[in-house]
Coordinates of C-alpha atoms and ligand atoms in Angstrom, one line a residue:
M123 CA 92.5 -81.9 -72.5
R124 CA 90.0 -80.7 -75.2
L125 CA 88.7 -83.5 -77.3
S126 CA 88.4 -81.1 -80.3
R127 CA 92.2 -81.3 -80.5
Y128 CA 92.7 -84.8 -79.3
Y129 CA 93.5 -87.8 -81.4
I130 CA 90.8 -90.5 -80.8
P131 CA 90.1 -92.4 -84.1
T132 CA 87.1 -94.4 -82.9
L133 CA 85.5 -97.0 -85.1
K134 CA 81.9 -97.9 -85.6
E135 CA 82.4 -101.6 -86.3
D136 CA 84.3 -104.3 -84.7
P137 CA 87.6 -105.1 -86.5
A138 CA 87.4 -108.4 -88.3
D139 CA 90.4 -110.0 -86.6
A140 CA 89.3 -109.1 -83.1
E141 CA 88.0 -112.2 -81.2
V142 CA 87.8 -111.0 -77.6
V143 CA 86.0 -108.1 -76.3
S144 CA 89.0 -106.1 -75.0
H145 CA 90.6 -106.3 -78.5
K146 CA 87.5 -105.1 -80.1
L147 CA 87.0 -102.3 -77.6
L148 CA 90.5 -101.1 -77.5
M149 CA 90.4 -100.7 -81.3
R150 CA 87.0 -99.2 -81.5
A151 CA 87.8 -96.7 -78.6
G152 CA 90.8 -95.5 -80.6
M153 CA 93.3 -96.7 -78.0
I154 CA 95.5 -99.0 -80.1
R155 CA 96.2 -99.7 -83.7
K156 CA 97.8 -102.7 -85.1
L157 CA 101.1 -102.2 -87.0
T158 CA 101.6 -105.8 -87.8
S159 CA 100.8 -109.2 -86.3
G160 CA 101.2 -108.9 -82.5
I161 CA 102.7 -105.4 -82.7
Y162 CA 100.6 -102.4 -81.8
N163 CA 100.8 -98.6 -81.7
Y164 CA 99.5 -97.2 -78.4
L165 CA 97.4 -94.2 -79.1
P166 CA 97.0 -91.3 -76.7
L167 CA 94.1 -92.8 -74.7
G168 CA 95.6 -96.3 -74.7
L169 CA 98.9 -95.0 -73.6
R170 CA 97.3 -93.1 -70.7
S171 CA 95.8 -96.3 -69.3
I172 CA 99.1 -98.2 -69.8
N173 CA 101.0 -95.4 -68.0
K174 CA 98.6 -95.5 -65.1
V175 CA 99.0 -99.2 -64.7
A176 CA 102.7 -98.7 -64.9
R177 CA 102.6 -96.0 -62.2
I178 CA 100.7 -98.0 -59.8
V179 CA 103.1 -100.9 -60.3
R180 CA 106.1 -98.7 -59.8
E181 CA 104.6 -97.3 -56.6
E182 CA 104.2 -100.7 -55.2
M183 CA 107.6 -101.9 -56.3
D184 CA 109.2 -98.8 -54.8
R185 CA 107.2 -99.3 -51.6
A186 CA 108.5 -102.9 -51.3
G187 CA 112.0 -101.6 -51.6
A188 CA 112.7 -102.5 -55.1
M189 CA 114.8 -100.0 -57.3
E190 CA 114.0 -99.0 -60.8
V191 CA 116.6 -99.4 -63.5
S192 CA 116.3 -99.6 -67.3
M193 CA 118.0 -102.3 -69.3
P194 CA 118.6 -102.5 -73.0
M195 CA 116.2 -104.2 -75.1
V196 CA 118.9 -105.6 -77.4
Q197 CA 121.0 -108.2 -75.7
P198 CA 124.2 -109.8 -76.8
A199 CA 124.0 -113.5 -77.7
D200 CA 127.1 -114.3 -75.6
L201 CA 125.2 -113.8 -72.3
W202 CA 122.5 -116.1 -73.5
Q203 CA 125.2 -118.6 -74.5
E204 CA 126.6 -118.5 -70.9
T205 CA 123.3 -119.7 -69.6
G206 CA 122.6 -122.1 -72.4
R207 CA 119.4 -120.4 -73.3
W208 CA 120.6 -119.2 -76.7
D209 CA 120.1 -122.7 -77.9
Y210 CA 117.4 -123.6 -75.5
Y211 CA 114.9 -120.7 -75.8
G212 CA 113.7 -121.6 -79.1
K213 CA 111.8 -119.5 -81.7
E214 CA 110.2 -117.1 -79.3
L215 CA 113.6 -115.5 -79.1
L216 CA 113.9 -113.0 -82.0
R217 CA 117.6 -113.0 -83.1
L218 CA 119.4 -110.5 -85.1
K219 CA 122.9 -109.6 -86.3
D220 CA 124.8 -106.4 -86.4
R221 CA 126.8 -105.0 -89.3
H222 CA 129.8 -107.0 -88.0
G223 CA 127.9 -110.3 -87.9
R224 CA 127.6 -110.5 -84.2
D225 CA 124.6 -112.1 -82.8
Y226 CA 121.9 -110.4 -80.6
C227 CA 118.4 -111.0 -79.6
L228 CA 115.5 -108.7 -78.6
G229 CA 115.0 -109.3 -74.8
P230 CA 112.0 -111.5 -74.0
T231 CA 113.1 -111.3 -70.4
H232 CA 116.2 -110.1 -68.6
E233 CA 117.7 -112.7 -66.2
E234 CA 121.0 -112.8 -68.1
V235 CA 121.4 -109.0 -68.3
I236 CA 120.5 -108.4 -64.7
T237 CA 122.8 -111.1 -63.5
D238 CA 125.6 -109.6 -65.6
L239 CA 124.8 -106.2 -64.2
V240 CA 125.2 -107.2 -60.6
R241 CA 128.0 -109.8 -60.9
G242 CA 131.3 -108.3 -60.2
E243 CA 129.7 -105.2 -58.6
I244 CA 128.2 -106.9 -55.6
K245 CA 131.1 -108.4 -53.7
S246 CA 129.9 -108.7 -50.1
Y247 CA 126.9 -110.0 -48.2
K248 CA 126.7 -106.5 -46.8
Q249 CA 125.4 -105.4 -50.2
L250 CA 122.5 -107.9 -50.2
P251 CA 119.6 -108.1 -50.5
I252 CA 118.8 -106.0 -53.6
N253 CA 115.8 -106.1 -55.8
L254 CA 116.0 -104.2 -59.2
Y255 CA 113.1 -103.7 -61.6
Q256 CA 112.2 -102.0 -64.8
V257 CA 109.1 -101.4 -66.9
Q258 CA 110.0 -102.1 -70.4
T259 CA 109.1 -103.2 -73.8
K260 CA 109.7 -107.0 -74.3
F261 CA 109.7 -108.9 -77.5
R262 CA 108.6 -112.6 -77.8
D263 CA 108.0 -114.0 -81.2
E264 CA 104.8 -115.7 -79.9
I265 CA 103.7 -118.7 -82.0
R266 CA 100.1 -117.4 -81.9
P267 CA 99.9 -113.7 -81.3
R268 CA 96.3 -112.8 -80.7
F269 CA 93.7 -111.0 -78.7
G270 CA 95.2 -107.6 -79.1
L271 CA 97.2 -106.5 -76.1
M272 CA 96.6 -109.7 -74.4
R273 CA 99.1 -111.8 -76.4
G274 CA 101.3 -109.5 -78.3
R275 CA 104.8 -110.1 -79.6
E276 CA 105.8 -106.7 -78.5
F277 CA 104.4 -105.8 -75.1
I278 CA 105.2 -103.9 -71.9
M279 CA 106.3 -105.8 -68.8
K280 CA 107.5 -104.9 -65.4
D281 CA 110.2 -107.3 -64.5
A282 CA 112.0 -107.4 -61.2
Y283 CA 114.9 -109.6 -60.0
S284 CA 115.9 -110.1 -56.4
F285 CA 119.4 -111.1 -55.2
D286 CA 119.7 -112.6 -51.6
R287 CA 122.5 -114.1 -49.6
D288 CA 120.6 -117.2 -48.7
E289 CA 117.4 -119.2 -49.1
A290 CA 115.7 -117.5 -46.2
G291 CA 116.4 -114.1 -47.6
A292 CA 115.2 -115.2 -51.0
E293 CA 111.9 -116.4 -49.5
T294 CA 111.4 -113.0 -47.7
S295 CA 112.0 -111.2 -51.0
Y296 CA 109.6 -113.7 -52.7
W297 CA 106.7 -112.9 -50.2
A298 CA 107.5 -109.3 -50.3
M299 CA 106.8 -109.3 -54.1
F300 CA 103.8 -111.5 -53.6
E301 CA 102.3 -108.9 -51.3
A302 CA 103.3 -106.0 -53.5
Y303 CA 101.5 -107.7 -56.4
K304 CA 98.3 -108.2 -54.3
A305 CA 98.5 -104.5 -53.5
A306 CA 99.1 -103.4 -57.1
F307 CA 96.2 -105.6 -58.5
S308 CA 93.8 -104.5 -55.8
R309 CA 94.6 -100.8 -56.5
I310 CA 94.0 -101.3 -60.2
G311 CA 90.7 -102.7 -59.4
L312 CA 91.1 -106.2 -60.9
R313 CA 89.3 -109.3 -59.6
F314 CA 92.2 -111.7 -59.3
K315 CA 93.5 -114.8 -57.7
P316 CA 97.0 -115.9 -57.0
V317 CA 97.3 -119.6 -57.9
Q318 CA 100.2 -122.1 -57.6
A319 CA 101.8 -121.9 -61.0
D320 CA 103.3 -125.3 -60.3
S321 CA 100.5 -127.7 -59.3
G322 CA 102.7 -129.5 -56.9
A323 CA 105.6 -131.4 -58.1
I324 CA 108.6 -129.3 -57.2
G325 CA 108.8 -126.0 -55.4
G326 CA 105.1 -125.4 -55.6
D327 CA 105.3 -122.8 -52.9
F328 CA 107.5 -120.6 -54.8
S329 CA 105.9 -120.0 -58.1
H330 CA 102.6 -118.2 -58.2
E331 CA 100.7 -116.7 -61.0
F332 CA 98.2 -113.9 -60.6
M333 CA 95.1 -114.6 -62.5
V334 CA 92.5 -112.2 -63.6
L335 CA 89.2 -114.1 -63.6
A336 CA 87.7 -113.9 -67.1
D337 CA 86.0 -116.2 -69.4
T338 CA 88.2 -115.2 -72.3
G339 CA 91.4 -116.3 -70.3
E340 CA 93.7 -118.8 -71.9
D341 CA 94.4 -120.5 -68.6
T342 CA 92.2 -122.9 -66.6
I343 CA 92.3 -122.4 -62.9
A344 CA 91.2 -124.9 -60.3
S345 CA 90.0 -123.1 -57.1
C346 CA 88.7 -124.5 -53.9
K347 CA 85.3 -123.4 -52.9
S348 CA 86.3 -123.4 -49.2
C349 CA 89.9 -122.6 -48.8
Q350 CA 92.5 -120.5 -50.6
F351 CA 93.9 -123.3 -52.8
G352 CA 94.2 -122.4 -56.5
A353 CA 96.3 -123.9 -59.2
N354 CA 96.8 -123.3 -62.9
L355 CA 96.0 -126.4 -64.8
E356 CA 98.0 -125.2 -67.8
K357 CA 100.8 -126.9 -65.9
A358 CA 98.9 -130.0 -65.5
K359 CA 97.9 -130.8 -69.1
V360 CA 99.5 -129.6 -72.2
A361 CA 98.5 -130.9 -75.6
V362 CA 100.0 -130.2 -79.0
P363 CA 97.4 -130.2 -81.8
Q364 CA 97.2 -133.4 -83.6
G365 CA 98.7 -133.7 -87.0
E366 CA 100.9 -130.7 -86.6
C367 CA 104.4 -131.2 -85.5
L368 CA 105.7 -128.1 -84.2
C369 CA 109.3 -129.0 -84.0
N370 CA 111.4 -127.7 -86.7
A371 CA 113.0 -131.0 -87.7
P372 CA 111.7 -133.0 -90.6
C373 CA 109.5 -135.6 -88.9
P374 CA 106.4 -137.6 -89.4
P375 CA 103.0 -136.1 -88.5
I376 CA 102.2 -136.2 -84.8
E377 CA 100.1 -139.1 -83.7
Q378 CA 98.2 -139.4 -80.4
V379 CA 100.2 -141.5 -78.0
E380 CA 98.6 -142.6 -74.9
T381 CA 101.0 -143.6 -72.1
P382 CA 100.2 -145.0 -68.7
D383 CA 100.8 -142.8 -65.7
R384 CA 103.6 -145.0 -64.4
H385 CA 106.0 -146.9 -66.5
T386 CA 108.1 -149.9 -65.5
V387 CA 111.4 -150.3 -67.5
D388 CA 109.8 -153.3 -69.3
E389 CA 106.8 -151.3 -70.3
V390 CA 109.0 -148.5 -71.6
C391 CA 111.2 -150.9 -73.5
A392 CA 108.2 -152.6 -75.0
F393 CA 106.7 -149.3 -76.0
L394 CA 109.8 -148.2 -77.6
G395 CA 110.8 -151.5 -79.1
I396 CA 114.4 -151.3 -77.6
T397 CA 116.3 -153.3 -75.3
A398 CA 116.6 -152.6 -71.6
D399 CA 120.3 -152.1 -72.1
T400 CA 119.8 -149.0 -74.3
L401 CA 117.2 -147.6 -72.0
I402 CA 119.1 -148.3 -68.9
K403 CA 122.0 -146.3 -70.2
T404 CA 120.3 -143.1 -70.2
L405 CA 117.2 -141.1 -69.6
L406 CA 117.2 -137.6 -70.7
F407 CA 115.0 -135.0 -69.3
V408 CA 114.8 -131.4 -68.6
V409 CA 114.9 -129.9 -65.2
D410 CA 115.1 -126.3 -64.3
G411 CA 115.4 -125.3 -67.9
N412 CA 118.6 -127.5 -68.3
P413 CA 118.9 -130.7 -70.2
V414 CA 119.8 -133.2 -67.6
A415 CA 121.1 -136.6 -68.1
A416 CA 120.4 -139.1 -65.4
L417 CA 121.5 -142.6 -65.2
V418 CA 118.9 -145.0 -64.3
R419 CA 119.3 -148.5 -63.1
G420 CA 117.3 -151.2 -64.7
D421 CA 115.4 -152.1 -61.7
R422 CA 113.8 -148.8 -61.1
E423 CA 110.3 -147.8 -62.0
V424 CA 110.2 -144.8 -64.1
N425 CA 107.9 -142.5 -62.5
D426 CA 107.8 -139.0 -61.1
V427 CA 108.8 -139.9 -57.6
K428 CA 111.7 -141.8 -58.8
L429 CA 112.6 -139.2 -61.3
R430 CA 112.7 -136.7 -58.6
N431 CA 115.0 -139.0 -56.6
I432 CA 117.2 -139.2 -59.6
V433 CA 117.3 -135.5 -60.0
G434 CA 118.2 -135.1 -56.4
G435 CA 120.8 -137.9 -56.5
N436 CA 122.5 -138.1 -59.8
E437 CA 121.9 -134.8 -61.4
I438 CA 124.4 -133.9 -64.1
E439 CA 123.9 -130.4 -65.5
L440 CA 124.6 -130.2 -69.2
A441 CA 124.0 -127.3 -71.3
D442 CA 125.2 -128.6 -74.6
E443 CA 123.7 -131.3 -76.8
A444 CA 127.1 -132.6 -78.1
L445 CA 128.2 -133.3 -74.6
V446 CA 125.0 -135.0 -73.7
R447 CA 125.3 -137.3 -76.6
K448 CA 128.9 -138.0 -75.9
L449 CA 128.2 -138.9 -72.3
T450 CA 125.1 -140.9 -73.0
N451 CA 126.6 -142.5 -76.1
A452 CA 123.2 -142.9 -77.5
P453 CA 121.1 -141.0 -80.0
V454 CA 118.7 -139.7 -77.6
G455 CA 116.6 -136.6 -77.9
F456 CA 114.5 -134.7 -75.4
A457 CA 111.6 -132.4 -75.6
G458 CA 109.1 -130.7 -73.4
P459 CA 105.6 -130.0 -74.5
V460 CA 105.8 -126.3 -74.3
G461 CA 109.2 -126.4 -75.7
L462 CA 107.9 -128.6 -78.4
A463 CA 105.4 -126.0 -79.2
E464 CA 107.7 -123.2 -79.0
G465 CA 110.7 -124.6 -80.7
V466 CA 113.0 -126.3 -78.2
P467 CA 115.2 -128.6 -80.2
V468 CA 113.7 -132.0 -80.9
Y469 CA 116.2 -134.3 -82.5
A470 CA 114.8 -135.9 -85.6
D471 CA 117.4 -138.6 -85.6
A472 CA 116.6 -139.5 -82.0
E473 CA 115.7 -143.1 -81.3
L474 CA 114.1 -142.1 -78.1
C475 CA 112.3 -138.9 -77.3
L476 CA 111.6 -138.5 -73.7
A477 CA 109.2 -135.8 -72.9
T478 CA 108.9 -134.4 -69.6
D479 CA 106.0 -132.2 -68.7
W480 CA 107.9 -129.1 -68.2
V481 CA 106.7 -125.6 -68.5
A482 CA 109.0 -122.9 -69.7
G483 CA 107.6 -119.7 -68.4
A484 CA 109.1 -117.1 -70.5
N485 CA 111.2 -115.9 -67.6
G486 CA 112.8 -119.1 -68.3
A487 CA 112.4 -120.1 -64.8
D488 CA 109.4 -122.3 -64.3
T489 CA 110.5 -125.6 -65.5
H490 CA 109.7 -128.7 -63.7
V491 CA 109.9 -132.4 -64.2
R492 CA 106.4 -133.7 -63.8
H493 CA 105.7 -136.8 -65.7
L494 CA 107.4 -138.9 -68.2
S495 CA 105.7 -139.4 -71.5
L496 CA 107.3 -141.4 -74.2
G497 CA 107.2 -141.4 -77.8
R498 CA 109.4 -141.8 -80.9
D499 CA 110.3 -139.5 -83.7
C500 CA 108.5 -136.7 -82.1
K501 CA 105.3 -138.6 -82.0
I502 CA 104.8 -137.2 -78.5
E503 CA 101.4 -136.0 -77.8
K504 CA 100.0 -136.9 -74.5
F505 CA 101.3 -135.2 -71.4
A506 CA 99.8 -135.7 -67.9
D507 CA 100.7 -134.6 -64.5
L508 CA 100.7 -136.5 -61.3
R509 CA 98.4 -134.1 -59.9
V510 CA 95.9 -133.6 -62.8
I511 CA 92.9 -132.2 -61.0
E512 CA 89.6 -133.4 -62.4
P513 CA 86.3 -131.9 -61.6
T514 CA 85.4 -134.8 -59.5
D515 CA 88.5 -134.6 -57.2
P516 CA 88.8 -133.2 -53.7
C517 CA 90.6 -130.1 -53.1
P518 CA 94.1 -131.3 -52.5
E519 CA 94.4 -129.1 -49.4
C520 CA 91.1 -129.4 -47.6
G521 CA 89.0 -131.9 -49.5
S522 CA 86.2 -129.4 -50.4
E523 CA 84.8 -129.0 -53.9
I524 CA 86.9 -127.6 -56.6
E525 CA 85.7 -125.0 -59.1
F526 CA 87.1 -124.5 -62.5
T527 CA 87.4 -121.1 -64.1
K528 CA 89.2 -119.3 -66.8
G529 CA 91.9 -116.9 -66.0
I530 CA 94.4 -114.4 -67.7
E531 CA 97.9 -114.4 -66.3
V532 CA 98.7 -110.9 -65.3
G533 CA 101.7 -111.6 -63.1
H534 CA 104.1 -114.2 -62.1
V535 CA 106.5 -114.5 -59.1
F536 CA 109.1 -117.1 -59.2
K537 CA 112.0 -118.2 -57.0
L538 CA 114.9 -118.9 -59.3
G539 CA 117.4 -120.2 -56.7
L540 CA 120.9 -120.5 -58.1
K541 CA 120.0 -121.2 -61.6
Y542 CA 121.4 -118.1 -63.2
S543 CA 124.0 -117.1 -60.5
K544 CA 125.7 -120.5 -60.8
K545 CA 125.9 -120.3 -64.6
M546 CA 127.0 -116.8 -64.7
E547 CA 129.2 -116.8 -61.6
A548 CA 127.2 -114.3 -59.5
T549 CA 128.9 -114.6 -56.2
F550 CA 129.7 -112.7 -53.1
L551 CA 131.8 -113.2 -49.9
D552 CA 129.9 -114.2 -46.8
E553 CA 130.7 -113.2 -43.2
N554 CA 133.4 -115.8 -43.1
G555 CA 135.0 -114.7 -46.4
K556 CA 133.5 -117.7 -48.2
T557 CA 132.4 -117.4 -51.8
Q558 CA 128.7 -118.0 -52.1
Y559 CA 126.1 -117.8 -55.0
M560 CA 123.5 -115.2 -54.9
V561 CA 120.0 -116.7 -54.5
M562 CA 117.7 -115.1 -57.1
G563 CA 114.0 -114.5 -57.7
C564 CA 112.2 -113.0 -60.7
Y565 CA 108.9 -111.3 -60.8
G566 CA 106.9 -110.2 -64.0
I567 CA 103.7 -108.2 -64.5
G568 CA 102.1 -107.8 -67.9
V569 CA 101.5 -104.1 -67.9
S570 CA 99.9 -103.8 -71.3
R571 CA 98.0 -107.1 -70.8
I572 CA 96.4 -105.6 -67.6
V573 CA 94.7 -102.9 -69.6
A574 CA 93.1 -105.6 -71.8
S575 CA 92.3 -107.7 -68.8
A576 CA 90.6 -104.8 -67.0
I577 CA 88.3 -104.4 -70.1
E578 CA 87.6 -108.1 -70.2
Q579 CA 86.3 -107.7 -66.6
N580 CA 84.6 -104.4 -67.0
N581 CA 82.5 -103.8 -70.1
D582 CA 78.9 -103.8 -71.3
E583 CA 77.2 -103.6 -74.7
A584 CA 78.0 -99.8 -75.0
G585 CA 81.8 -100.3 -74.4
C586 CA 84.4 -100.2 -71.7
C587 CA 83.7 -99.5 -68.0
F588 CA 87.1 -98.7 -66.8
P589 CA 88.0 -98.8 -63.2
P590 CA 88.8 -95.2 -62.3
S591 CA 92.5 -96.2 -61.3
I592 CA 93.4 -96.9 -64.9
A593 CA 90.8 -95.2 -67.1
P594 CA 92.3 -92.9 -69.7
F595 CA 90.7 -90.1 -68.0
E596 CA 88.6 -90.4 -64.8
A597 CA 85.9 -88.1 -66.1
V598 CA 84.7 -86.4 -69.2
L599 CA 82.9 -83.1 -69.2
I600 CA 80.5 -83.0 -72.1
S601 CA 79.2 -79.7 -73.3
L602 CA 75.9 -80.0 -75.2
G603 CA 76.2 -76.4 -76.4
G604 CA 75.5 -76.9 -80.0
K605 CA 74.5 -73.5 -81.3
D606 CA 74.2 -72.3 -77.7
E607 CA 77.4 -70.6 -77.1
A608 CA 76.6 -69.8 -73.5
V609 CA 76.6 -73.5 -72.6
D610 CA 79.9 -74.0 -74.2
A611 CA 81.3 -71.0 -72.4
K612 CA 80.0 -72.2 -69.0
A613 CA 81.3 -75.7 -69.7
A614 CA 84.8 -74.3 -70.5
E615 CA 84.7 -72.4 -67.2
L616 CA 83.8 -75.6 -65.3
Y617 CA 86.5 -77.5 -67.1
E618 CA 89.0 -74.8 -66.0
Q619 CA 87.8 -75.3 -62.4
L620 CA 88.5 -79.1 -62.7
R621 CA 91.9 -78.4 -64.3
V622 CA 93.0 -76.1 -61.5
L623 CA 91.9 -78.8 -59.0
G624 CA 94.0 -81.4 -60.8
V625 CA 90.9 -83.6 -61.6
D626 CA 91.8 -86.1 -64.2
A627 CA 89.2 -85.0 -66.7
C628 CA 88.9 -84.3 -70.4
F629 CA 86.6 -81.9 -72.0
D630 CA 84.3 -82.8 -74.9
D631 CA 84.1 -79.5 -76.6
R632 CA 83.5 -80.8 -80.0
K633 CA 80.7 -79.6 -82.4
E634 CA 79.1 -83.1 -82.5
R635 CA 75.6 -84.2 -81.9
P636 CA 74.8 -85.2 -78.3
G637 CA 74.1 -88.8 -79.4
V638 CA 77.6 -89.2 -80.8
K639 CA 79.2 -87.6 -77.7
F640 CA 77.3 -89.9 -75.3
A641 CA 78.1 -93.0 -77.4
E642 CA 81.7 -92.3 -77.6
A643 CA 81.9 -91.5 -73.9
D644 CA 80.3 -94.9 -73.2
L645 CA 82.5 -96.6 -75.7
I646 CA 85.8 -95.2 -74.1
G647 CA 84.4 -95.8 -70.7
Y648 CA 85.4 -92.8 -68.7
P649 CA 84.1 -93.7 -65.2
M650 CA 82.2 -90.4 -64.8
Q651 CA 80.3 -88.4 -67.4
L652 CA 79.7 -84.8 -66.5
V653 CA 77.0 -83.3 -68.8
L654 CA 76.1 -79.6 -69.2
G655 CA 73.2 -78.7 -71.6
G656 CA 71.0 -75.8 -72.2
K657 CA 68.4 -76.9 -69.5
G658 CA 71.1 -77.5 -67.0
L659 CA 72.6 -74.2 -67.5
A660 CA 69.2 -72.6 -67.0
S661 CA 68.5 -74.6 -63.9
G662 CA 72.0 -74.4 -62.6
I663 CA 72.7 -78.2 -62.8
V664 CA 75.4 -80.4 -64.2
E665 CA 74.3 -84.1 -64.6
A666 CA 76.9 -86.6 -63.4
K667 CA 76.5 -90.2 -64.7
D668 CA 78.4 -93.2 -63.3
R669 CA 79.4 -95.2 -66.4
K670 CA 79.4 -98.5 -64.7
T671 CA 76.1 -98.3 -62.7
G672 CA 74.4 -95.8 -64.9
E673 CA 73.5 -93.9 -61.7
K674 CA 72.8 -90.2 -62.2
I675 CA 73.2 -87.3 -59.7
E676 CA 72.9 -83.6 -60.1
L677 CA 75.7 -81.3 -59.2
P678 CA 75.0 -77.6 -58.8
I679 CA 76.8 -75.3 -61.1
N680 CA 77.4 -72.9 -58.3
G681 CA 79.9 -74.8 -56.1
F682 CA 80.6 -77.4 -58.8
A683 CA 84.3 -77.4 -57.8
E684 CA 83.4 -78.4 -54.2
A685 CA 82.1 -81.8 -55.4
F686 CA 85.7 -82.6 -56.5
T687 CA 87.6 -81.5 -53.4
Ligands
ATP214 P1 101.8 -116.8 -70.9 O1 101.7 -118.0 -70.1 O2 100.6 -116.0 -71.0 O3 102.6 -117.0 -72.2 P2 104.3 -116.3 -69.6 O4 104.3 -117.3 -68.4 O5 105.1 -116.7 -70.8 O6 102.9 -115.8 -70.1 P3 106.0 -114.6 -68.0 O7 107.3 -115.0 -68.6 O8 105.6 -115.2 -66.7 O9 104.9 -114.9 -69.1 O10 106.0 -113.0 -68.0 C1 105.4 -112.2 -67.0 C2 104.2 -111.6 -67.5 O11 104.2 -110.9 -68.7 C3 103.0 -112.6 -67.6 O12 102.5 -113.0 -66.4 C4 102.0 -111.8 -68.6 O13 101.2 -111.0 -67.8 C5 102.9 -111.0 -69.4 N1 103.0 -111.6 -70.8 C6 103.8 -112.6 -71.1 N2 103.7 -112.9 -72.4 C7 103.0 -111.8 -72.9 C8 102.5 -111.5 -74.2 N3 102.8 -112.2 -75.3 N4 101.7 -110.4 -74.3 C9 101.4 -109.5 -73.3 N5 101.8 -109.9 -72.0 C10 102.5 -111.0 -71.8
MG215 MG1 104.5 -116.9 -66.4
MG216 MG1 102.5 -118.6 -68.3
MG217 MG1 104.5 -117.3 -72.7

């Protein structure tokens, strides 16, 4: 690729709206351009990096036995209505209508579509397990799109979905994906850590996030200094900014409400100013993404442990609000903190708002009951976890010191269980001819976010220092010919040698000053700069500079190609 004919609109200055270094550098290096909030054009260099990430991810998915498919981005509402997520997903779901007035959404994730794709086709246990994946553009109408490719509204994700005949199979599929993720992120050259996405309450072993360690990360990770323990504290504490109610209903401004970690029924009633009778009738909370009504007896303490017992014992799955209200016969609302922030319905006329600390990962899967906080009229603010880890605590696994760092979530593996297969009737016949639900898992990787994360971890004052695996080009051959045509001619010859060898290099043959060429090569961050100037030509030397270390070595012009074989 000759840079004289290439489209790399570099910028001298940092763009005003760019807060983090990857956003600044992706813009300045001419790799991306913003179209509108959270929506970017990928320019030739940027797309090369993205495609390299995608290629590594595909190779590791294929190696793990997953099969690539491609599902539509536009999804019909009726599938989302089947699972209840049409109402539930909130404002992150961009909805649209066709000319006939039918409802659609732009896919933020594909559980519904994939489940629809396999149900009815897979009939026997003999056809299981399968794992299907795609690399595709997703749309999430993020409340705060920012940081360039890090949190876009439109972005590229690899999403995989596994279907197994039983729990044991689903666990095998889960760990196979876990290993594939480790392999992919290692090959990309990221410094990462898998952490428990759920810091303990329910199913902690089966939801892990892969965190790239970087100060600009939006997540806080607790890691043990001695053992492998790591957890994402996003799940432990969530706060909605004071004074700003993010629910869509007309409601008074949010007020800070402190609640104790454990509540007795009396405390709850005193707090809410209602009679025990009203309370005892119903507690509403959200579990596994579903509004759940549980009947609670008045003699029970309302705390997480009890709540879990209730979930296990008296769970009633209800997808629709009207039914919930009918059954509970009380004006009761429910909300979760993330849902509150992202538009899950909060009922303004509710007398009682119970907020469970649930976390709706956008795969719609990672939702857990953690802790019950109480407020009224959406005055819900304070959320806590049973296992809030403070800097003073002991590692919960081994008692050693805990370290707190910032991280960027680049991947997420999650065991879904029967959540979607039950709602969407994805069944098969087992050996005994009995109908069973498929046990599912879902697995996401933020392909475009990885390019930004790699820059966050690999940069200096001059620009990007890409790991070779995902650099736009692994090397740039810079000709410092200027007026000396012999230099340009020799450089072109050397470039041809690289091309024949299949070396992933570009050729800076532009009529620019050396300073400009060096600065741009540093900015873009090609891992290797190969420089030929007049002196080098005379002495038979090409200078090779390692972008990251600055180390220089000399390569002989005669036998140049051998250095790359
Ligand atoms: P986050 O907590 O950052 O909002 P998420 O938990 O909502 O991410 P998942 O539903 O787990 O995201 O999606 C799988 C992966 O897709 C994430 O691990 C992340 O790498 C990537 N991703 C999610 N949202 C975005 C976004 N807005 N922009 C870029 N990548 C994203
Ligand atoms: Mg996630
Ligand atoms: Mg997340
Ligand atoms: Mg999200």
